[in-house]
Amino acid sequence: MSRAFLALALLAGVCQAQSTPAAADSARWRVTLTVFRSPGTGLQISRGRLAVFAGHYPTVFRRGGADRTTHFIRVGVAAYARAHASSPYVSLSIAPSLTDGWPTSGLLDAGWRQGFTSRVSGQLGVALLVAPSLRTSRINPTVGLGVRL
């Protein structure tokens, strides 16, 4: 996980070093309502190319011979290559489990944010979910919709 934090920090530094024509707009705080698994159903607060988020993150695991939905609260940070346009992104988060029998996990997510209008965007990516205490990991597709408030 420490390598993932280092990679995120380096990406954030590179992104901040680049200049954009909309520098004044990227200095504003933005609040976005997010839906589904990228990053979760909740809120994202961003400024420039960096964001923090918290939301509900569901996924399905095979446990006890059956598929079971496992629910998490996902809290983390994200870095985007561009502040408010279509852009690649990477995020890192911790995910305390709300479902008995599954521990707190970590997620590293990377993908693409696509702007549809000035207020609506979608995200499509892939996440590595790691449960260290179970010594297991899982690759999940991440799809989401964001509406800037």
Coordinates of N, CA and C in Angstrom, one line a residue:
M1 N 0.8 -1.2 0.0 CA 0.0 0.0 0.0 C 0.9 1.3 0.0
S2 N 2.1 1.2 0.6 CA 2.9 2.4 0.7 C 3.3 2.8 -0.7
R3 N 3.6 1.9 -1.6 CA 3.9 2.2 -3.0 C 2.8 2.9 -3.7
A4 N 1.5 2.5 -3.4 CA 0.4 3.1 -4.0 C 0.3 4.6 -3.5
F5 N 0.5 4.8 -2.2 CA 0.5 6.2 -1.7 C 1.6 7.0 -2.4
L6 N 2.8 6.5 -2.6 CA 3.8 7.2 -3.2 C 3.5 7.5 -4.7
A7 N 2.9 6.5 -5.4 CA 2.5 6.7 -6.8 C 1.4 7.8 -6.9
L8 N 0.5 7.8 -5.9 CA -0.6 8.9 -5.9 C 0.1 10.2 -5.7
A9 N 1.0 10.3 -4.7 CA 1.6 11.6 -4.4 C 2.4 12.1 -5.6
L10 N 3.1 11.2 -6.3 CA 3.9 11.7 -7.5 C 3.0 12.1 -8.6
L11 N 1.9 11.4 -8.8 CA 0.9 11.8 -9.8 C 0.3 13.2 -9.5
A12 N 0.0 13.4 -8.2 CA -0.6 14.7 -7.8 C 0.4 15.8 -8.0
G13 N 1.7 15.6 -7.7 CA 2.7 16.6 -8.0 C 2.9 16.9 -9.4
V14 N 2.9 15.9 -10.3 CA 3.0 16.1 -11.7 C 1.8 16.9 -12.2
C15 N 0.6 16.5 -11.8 CA -0.6 17.2 -12.2 C -0.6 18.6 -11.8
Q16 N -0.2 18.9 -10.6 CA -0.2 20.3 -10.1 C 0.8 21.2 -10.8
A17 N 1.9 20.5 -11.3 CA 3.0 21.3 -12.0 C 2.5 21.8 -13.4
Q18 N 1.6 21.1 -14.0 CA 1.1 21.5 -15.3 C 0.2 22.7 -15.2
S19 N 0.3 23.6 -16.2 CA -0.6 24.7 -16.2 C -1.8 24.5 -17.1
T20 N -2.9 25.2 -16.8 CA -4.1 25.0 -17.6 C -4.6 26.4 -17.9
P21 N -5.3 26.6 -19.0 CA -5.9 27.9 -19.3 C -7.0 28.3 -18.4
A22 N -7.6 27.4 -17.7 CA -8.7 27.7 -16.8 C -8.2 27.6 -15.4
A23 N -7.1 28.2 -15.1 CA -6.5 28.1 -13.8 C -7.4 28.8 -12.7
A24 N -8.0 29.9 -13.0 CA -8.9 30.5 -12.1 C -10.1 29.6 -11.7
D25 N -10.7 28.9 -12.7 CA -11.8 28.0 -12.5 C -11.4 26.8 -11.7
S26 N -10.1 26.3 -11.9 CA -9.7 25.1 -11.2 C -9.3 25.4 -9.8
A27 N -9.2 26.7 -9.4 CA -9.0 27.1 -8.0 C -10.3 27.0 -7.2
R28 N -11.4 26.9 -7.8 CA -12.7 26.9 -7.1 C -13.0 25.5 -6.5
W29 N -13.6 25.5 -5.3 CA -14.1 24.2 -4.7 C -15.3 23.7 -5.5
R30 N -15.4 22.4 -5.7 CA -16.5 21.8 -6.4 C -17.0 20.7 -5.5
V31 N -18.3 20.5 -5.4 CA -19.0 19.4 -4.7 C -19.8 18.7 -5.7
T32 N -19.6 17.3 -5.8 CA -20.2 16.5 -6.8 C -20.9 15.3 -6.1
L33 N -22.2 15.1 -6.4 CA -22.9 13.9 -6.0 C -22.5 12.8 -6.9
T34 N -22.0 11.7 -6.3 CA -21.6 10.6 -7.1 C -22.5 9.4 -6.9
V35 N -22.7 8.6 -8.0 CA -23.6 7.4 -7.9 C -22.9 6.2 -8.4
F36 N -23.0 5.1 -7.7 CA -22.6 3.8 -7.9 C -21.1 3.6 -7.5
R37 N -20.3 2.9 -8.2 CA -19.0 2.4 -7.6 C -17.8 3.2 -7.9
S38 N -17.9 4.3 -8.6 CA -16.8 5.1 -9.0 C -17.0 6.6 -8.6
P39 N -16.6 7.0 -7.4 CA -15.9 6.3 -6.4 C -16.9 5.6 -5.4
G40 N -18.2 5.9 -5.4 CA -19.2 5.3 -4.6 C -20.4 6.2 -4.6
T41 N -21.5 5.8 -4.0 CA -22.7 6.6 -3.9 C -22.5 7.6 -2.7
G42 N -22.2 8.8 -3.0 CA -21.9 9.8 -1.9 C -21.5 11.1 -2.5
L43 N -20.5 11.7 -1.8 CA -20.1 13.1 -2.2 C -18.6 13.1 -2.5
Q44 N -18.2 13.9 -3.4 CA -16.8 14.2 -3.7 C -16.6 15.7 -3.7
I45 N -15.6 16.1 -3.0 CA -15.2 17.5 -2.9 C -13.8 17.7 -3.6
S46 N -13.8 18.6 -4.6 CA -12.5 18.7 -5.3 C -12.1 20.1 -5.5
R47 N -10.9 20.3 -5.7 CA -10.3 21.6 -6.0 C -9.1 21.4 -6.9
G48 N -9.2 22.0 -8.1 CA -8.1 21.7 -9.1 C -8.2 20.3 -9.5
R49 N -7.1 19.6 -9.5 CA -7.0 18.2 -9.9 C -7.1 17.2 -8.8
L50 N -7.3 17.6 -7.6 CA -7.3 16.7 -6.4 C -8.7 16.7 -5.8
A51 N -9.1 15.5 -5.3 CA -10.5 15.4 -4.7 C -10.4 14.4 -3.5
V52 N -11.3 14.6 -2.6 CA -11.6 13.7 -1.5 C -13.0 13.2 -1.7
F53 N -13.3 12.0 -1.2 CA -14.7 11.5 -1.4 C -15.0 10.5 -0.3
A54 N -16.3 10.3 -0.1 CA -16.8 9.3 0.8 C -18.2 8.9 0.2
G55 N -18.4 7.5 0.3 CA -19.6 7.0 -0.3 C -19.8 5.5 0.0
H56 N -20.9 5.0 -0.3 CA -21.3 3.6 -0.2 C -20.7 2.9 -1.4
Y57 N -20.0 1.8 -1.2 CA -19.4 1.0 -2.3 C -19.9 -0.5 -2.2
P58 N -20.8 -0.9 -3.0 CA -21.2 -2.4 -3.0 C -20.3 -3.2 -4.0
T59 N -20.1 -4.5 -3.6 CA -19.5 -5.4 -4.5 C -20.0 -6.8 -4.2
V60 N -19.8 -7.7 -5.1 CA -20.3 -9.1 -4.9 C -19.1 -10.0 -4.7
F61 N -19.1 -10.8 -3.6 CA -18.0 -11.8 -3.4 C -18.7 -13.2 -3.3
R62 N -18.0 -14.2 -3.7 CA -18.4 -15.6 -3.5 C -17.9 -16.0 -2.1
R63 N -18.9 -16.2 -1.2 CA -18.5 -16.6 0.2 C -19.4 -17.7 0.6
G64 N -18.9 -18.8 1.1 CA -19.7 -19.9 1.6 C -20.4 -20.6 0.4
G65 N -19.9 -20.6 -0.8 CA -20.5 -21.2 -1.9 C -21.6 -20.4 -2.6
A66 N -21.8 -19.2 -2.1 CA -22.9 -18.4 -2.7 C -22.3 -16.9 -3.0
D67 N -22.9 -16.3 -4.0 CA -22.6 -14.9 -4.2 C -23.3 -14.0 -3.2
R68 N -22.5 -13.2 -2.5 CA -23.1 -12.3 -1.5 C -22.7 -10.8 -1.8
T69 N -23.6 -9.9 -1.7 CA -23.2 -8.5 -1.8 C -22.6 -8.1 -0.5
T70 N -21.5 -7.4 -0.6 CA -20.7 -6.9 0.5 C -20.8 -5.4 0.4
H71 N -21.1 -4.7 1.5 CA -21.2 -3.2 1.4 C -20.0 -2.6 2.2
F72 N -19.5 -1.5 1.7 CA -18.4 -0.8 2.3 C -18.7 0.7 2.3
I73 N -18.1 1.4 3.2 CA -18.0 2.8 3.2 C -16.6 3.1 2.7
R74 N -16.6 3.8 1.5 CA -15.3 4.1 0.8 C -14.9 5.5 1.1
V75 N -13.8 5.8 1.6 CA -13.3 7.1 1.9 C -11.9 7.2 1.3
G76 N -11.6 8.2 0.5 CA -10.3 8.3 -0.1 C -10.0 9.6 -0.8
V77 N -9.0 9.6 -1.6 CA -8.5 10.7 -2.4 C -8.4 10.3 -3.8
A78 N -8.5 11.3 -4.7 CA -8.3 11.0 -6.2 C -7.5 12.1 -6.8
A79 N -6.8 11.8 -7.8 CA -6.0 12.8 -8.6 C -6.4 12.6 -10.1
Y80 N -6.7 13.8 -10.7 CA -7.1 13.8 -12.1 C -6.0 14.5 -12.9
A81 N -5.8 14.1 -14.2 CA -4.8 14.8 -15.0 C -5.3 16.2 -15.4
R82 N -6.6 16.4 -15.5 CA -7.2 17.7 -15.8 C -8.3 18.0 -14.8
A83 N -8.4 19.3 -14.4 CA -9.3 19.7 -13.3 C -10.7 19.4 -13.6
H84 N -11.2 19.7 -14.7 CA -12.7 19.6 -14.9 C -13.1 19.1 -16.3
A85 N -12.2 18.5 -17.0 CA -12.5 18.1 -18.4 C -12.3 16.5 -18.3
S86 N -12.6 15.9 -19.5 CA -12.3 14.5 -19.6 C -10.9 14.2 -19.3
S87 N -10.6 13.2 -18.5 CA -9.3 13.0 -18.0 C -9.1 11.6 -17.4
P88 N -7.8 11.1 -17.4 CA -7.5 9.9 -16.6 C -7.5 10.3 -15.2
Y89 N -7.7 9.3 -14.3 CA -7.7 9.5 -12.9 C -7.1 8.3 -12.2
V90 N -6.7 8.5 -10.9 CA -6.3 7.4 -10.0 C -6.8 7.8 -8.6
S91 N -7.2 6.8 -7.9 CA -7.7 7.1 -6.6 C -7.3 6.0 -5.6
L92 N -7.1 6.3 -4.4 CA -6.7 5.4 -3.3 C -7.7 5.6 -2.1
S93 N -8.2 4.5 -1.6 CA -9.1 4.7 -0.5 C -9.1 3.5 0.5
I94 N -9.7 3.8 1.6 CA -9.9 2.7 2.6 C -11.4 2.5 2.6
A95 N -11.7 1.2 2.9 CA -13.1 0.8 2.8 C -13.5 -0.1 4.0
P96 N -14.0 0.6 5.1 CA -14.5 -0.2 6.2 C -15.7 -1.0 5.7
S97 N -15.8 -2.3 6.1 CA -16.9 -3.1 5.7 C -18.1 -2.9 6.6
L98 N -19.3 -2.9 5.9 CA -20.6 -2.8 6.7 C -21.2 -4.2 6.8
T99 N -20.6 -5.2 6.2 CA -21.1 -6.5 6.1 C -20.3 -7.5 7.0
D100 N -21.0 -8.2 7.9 CA -20.4 -9.2 8.8 C -19.6 -10.2 8.0
G101 N -18.4 -10.5 8.4 CA -17.6 -11.5 7.8 C -16.6 -11.0 6.8
W102 N -16.6 -9.7 6.5 CA -15.6 -9.1 5.6 C -14.9 -8.0 6.3
P103 N -13.6 -7.9 6.3 CA -12.9 -6.9 7.0 C -12.7 -5.6 6.2
T104 N -12.2 -4.6 6.9 CA -11.8 -3.3 6.3 C -10.8 -3.7 5.2
S105 N -11.0 -3.0 4.0 CA -10.2 -3.3 2.8 C -9.6 -2.0 2.3
G106 N -8.7 -2.1 1.3 CA -8.2 -0.9 0.6 C -8.5 -1.1 -0.8
L107 N -8.6 0.1 -1.5 CA -8.9 0.1 -3.0 C -7.9 1.0 -3.7
L108 N -7.4 0.6 -4.8 CA -6.6 1.4 -5.7 C -7.4 1.3 -7.0
D109 N -7.8 2.5 -7.5 CA -8.7 2.6 -8.7 C -8.1 3.5 -9.7
A110 N -8.1 3.1 -11.0 CA -7.6 3.9 -12.1 C -8.6 3.8 -13.2
G111 N -8.7 4.9 -14.0 CA -9.6 4.9 -15.1 C -9.7 6.2 -15.8
W112 N -10.9 6.4 -16.4 CA -11.2 7.6 -17.2 C -12.4 8.3 -16.8
R113 N -12.3 9.6 -16.6 CA -13.5 10.5 -16.4 C -13.9 11.1 -17.7
Q114 N -15.2 11.0 -18.1 CA -15.7 11.6 -19.3 C -16.7 12.7 -19.0
G115 N -16.5 13.9 -19.4 CA -17.5 15.0 -19.2 C -18.5 14.9 -20.2
F116 N -19.8 15.0 -19.8 CA -20.9 15.0 -20.8 C -21.5 16.4 -20.9
T117 N -21.6 17.1 -19.8 CA -22.0 18.5 -19.8 C -21.1 19.2 -18.8
S118 N -21.3 20.5 -18.6 CA -20.5 21.2 -17.6 C -20.7 20.7 -16.2
R119 N -21.8 20.0 -16.0 CA -22.1 19.5 -14.6 C -22.2 18.0 -14.5
V120 N -22.3 17.3 -15.6 CA -22.4 15.8 -15.5 C -21.2 15.1 -16.1
S121 N -20.7 14.1 -15.4 CA -19.6 13.3 -15.9 C -19.8 11.9 -15.5
G122 N -19.1 11.0 -16.2 CA -19.1 9.6 -15.9 C -17.7 9.1 -15.7
Q123 N -17.5 8.1 -14.9 CA -16.2 7.5 -14.7 C -16.3 6.0 -15.0
L124 N -15.2 5.5 -15.6 CA -15.1 4.1 -15.9 C -13.7 3.7 -15.6
G125 N -13.6 2.7 -14.8 CA -12.2 2.2 -14.4 C -12.2 0.8 -13.9
V126 N -11.1 0.5 -13.3 CA -10.9 -0.8 -12.7 C -10.2 -0.6 -11.3
A127 N -10.7 -1.3 -10.3 CA -10.2 -1.2 -8.9 C -9.6 -2.5 -8.5
L128 N -8.5 -2.4 -7.7 CA -7.9 -3.5 -7.0 C -8.4 -3.4 -5.6
L129 N -9.2 -4.3 -5.1 CA -9.7 -4.3 -3.7 C -8.8 -5.3 -3.0
V130 N -8.2 -4.9 -1.9 CA -7.3 -5.8 -1.1 C -7.9 -5.8 0.4
A131 N -8.0 -7.1 0.8 CA -8.4 -7.3 2.2 C -7.1 -8.0 2.9
P132 N -6.3 -7.2 3.5 CA -5.0 -7.7 4.0 C -5.2 -8.8 5.1
S133 N -6.2 -8.7 6.0 CA -6.3 -9.6 7.0 C -6.8 -11.0 6.5
L134 N -7.4 -11.0 5.3 CA -7.8 -12.3 4.7 C -6.8 -12.8 3.6
R135 N -5.8 -11.9 3.4 CA -4.7 -12.2 2.4 C -5.4 -12.5 1.0
T136 N -6.3 -11.6 0.6 CA -7.0 -11.8 -0.6 C -7.2 -10.5 -1.3
S137 N -7.4 -10.5 -2.6 CA -7.6 -9.3 -3.4 C -8.6 -9.7 -4.5
R138 N -9.1 -8.6 -5.1 CA -10.1 -8.8 -6.2 C -10.0 -7.6 -7.1
I139 N -10.2 -7.9 -8.4 CA -10.3 -6.8 -9.4 C -11.7 -6.6 -9.7
N140 N -12.2 -5.3 -9.6 CA -13.5 -4.9 -9.8 C -13.6 -3.8 -10.9
P141 N -14.6 -3.9 -11.8 CA -14.9 -2.8 -12.7 C -15.5 -1.7 -11.8
T142 N -15.2 -0.4 -12.2 CA -15.8 0.7 -11.4 C -16.5 1.6 -12.5
V143 N -17.7 1.8 -12.3 CA -18.5 2.7 -13.1 C -19.2 3.7 -12.2
G144 N -19.3 4.9 -12.6 CA -20.0 5.9 -11.8 C -20.5 7.1 -12.6
L145 N -21.3 7.8 -12.0 CA -21.9 9.0 -12.6 C -21.8 10.1 -11.6
G146 N -21.4 11.3 -12.0 CA -21.2 12.5 -11.1 C -22.0 13.7 -11.6
V147 N -22.7 14.3 -10.6 CA -23.5 15.5 -10.9 C -22.9 16.6 -10.0
R148 N -22.3 17.6 -10.6 CA -21.8 18.7 -9.8 C -22.9 19.6 -9.3
L149 N -22.8 19.8 -8.0 CA -23.9 20.6 -7.3 C -23.6 22.1 -7.3

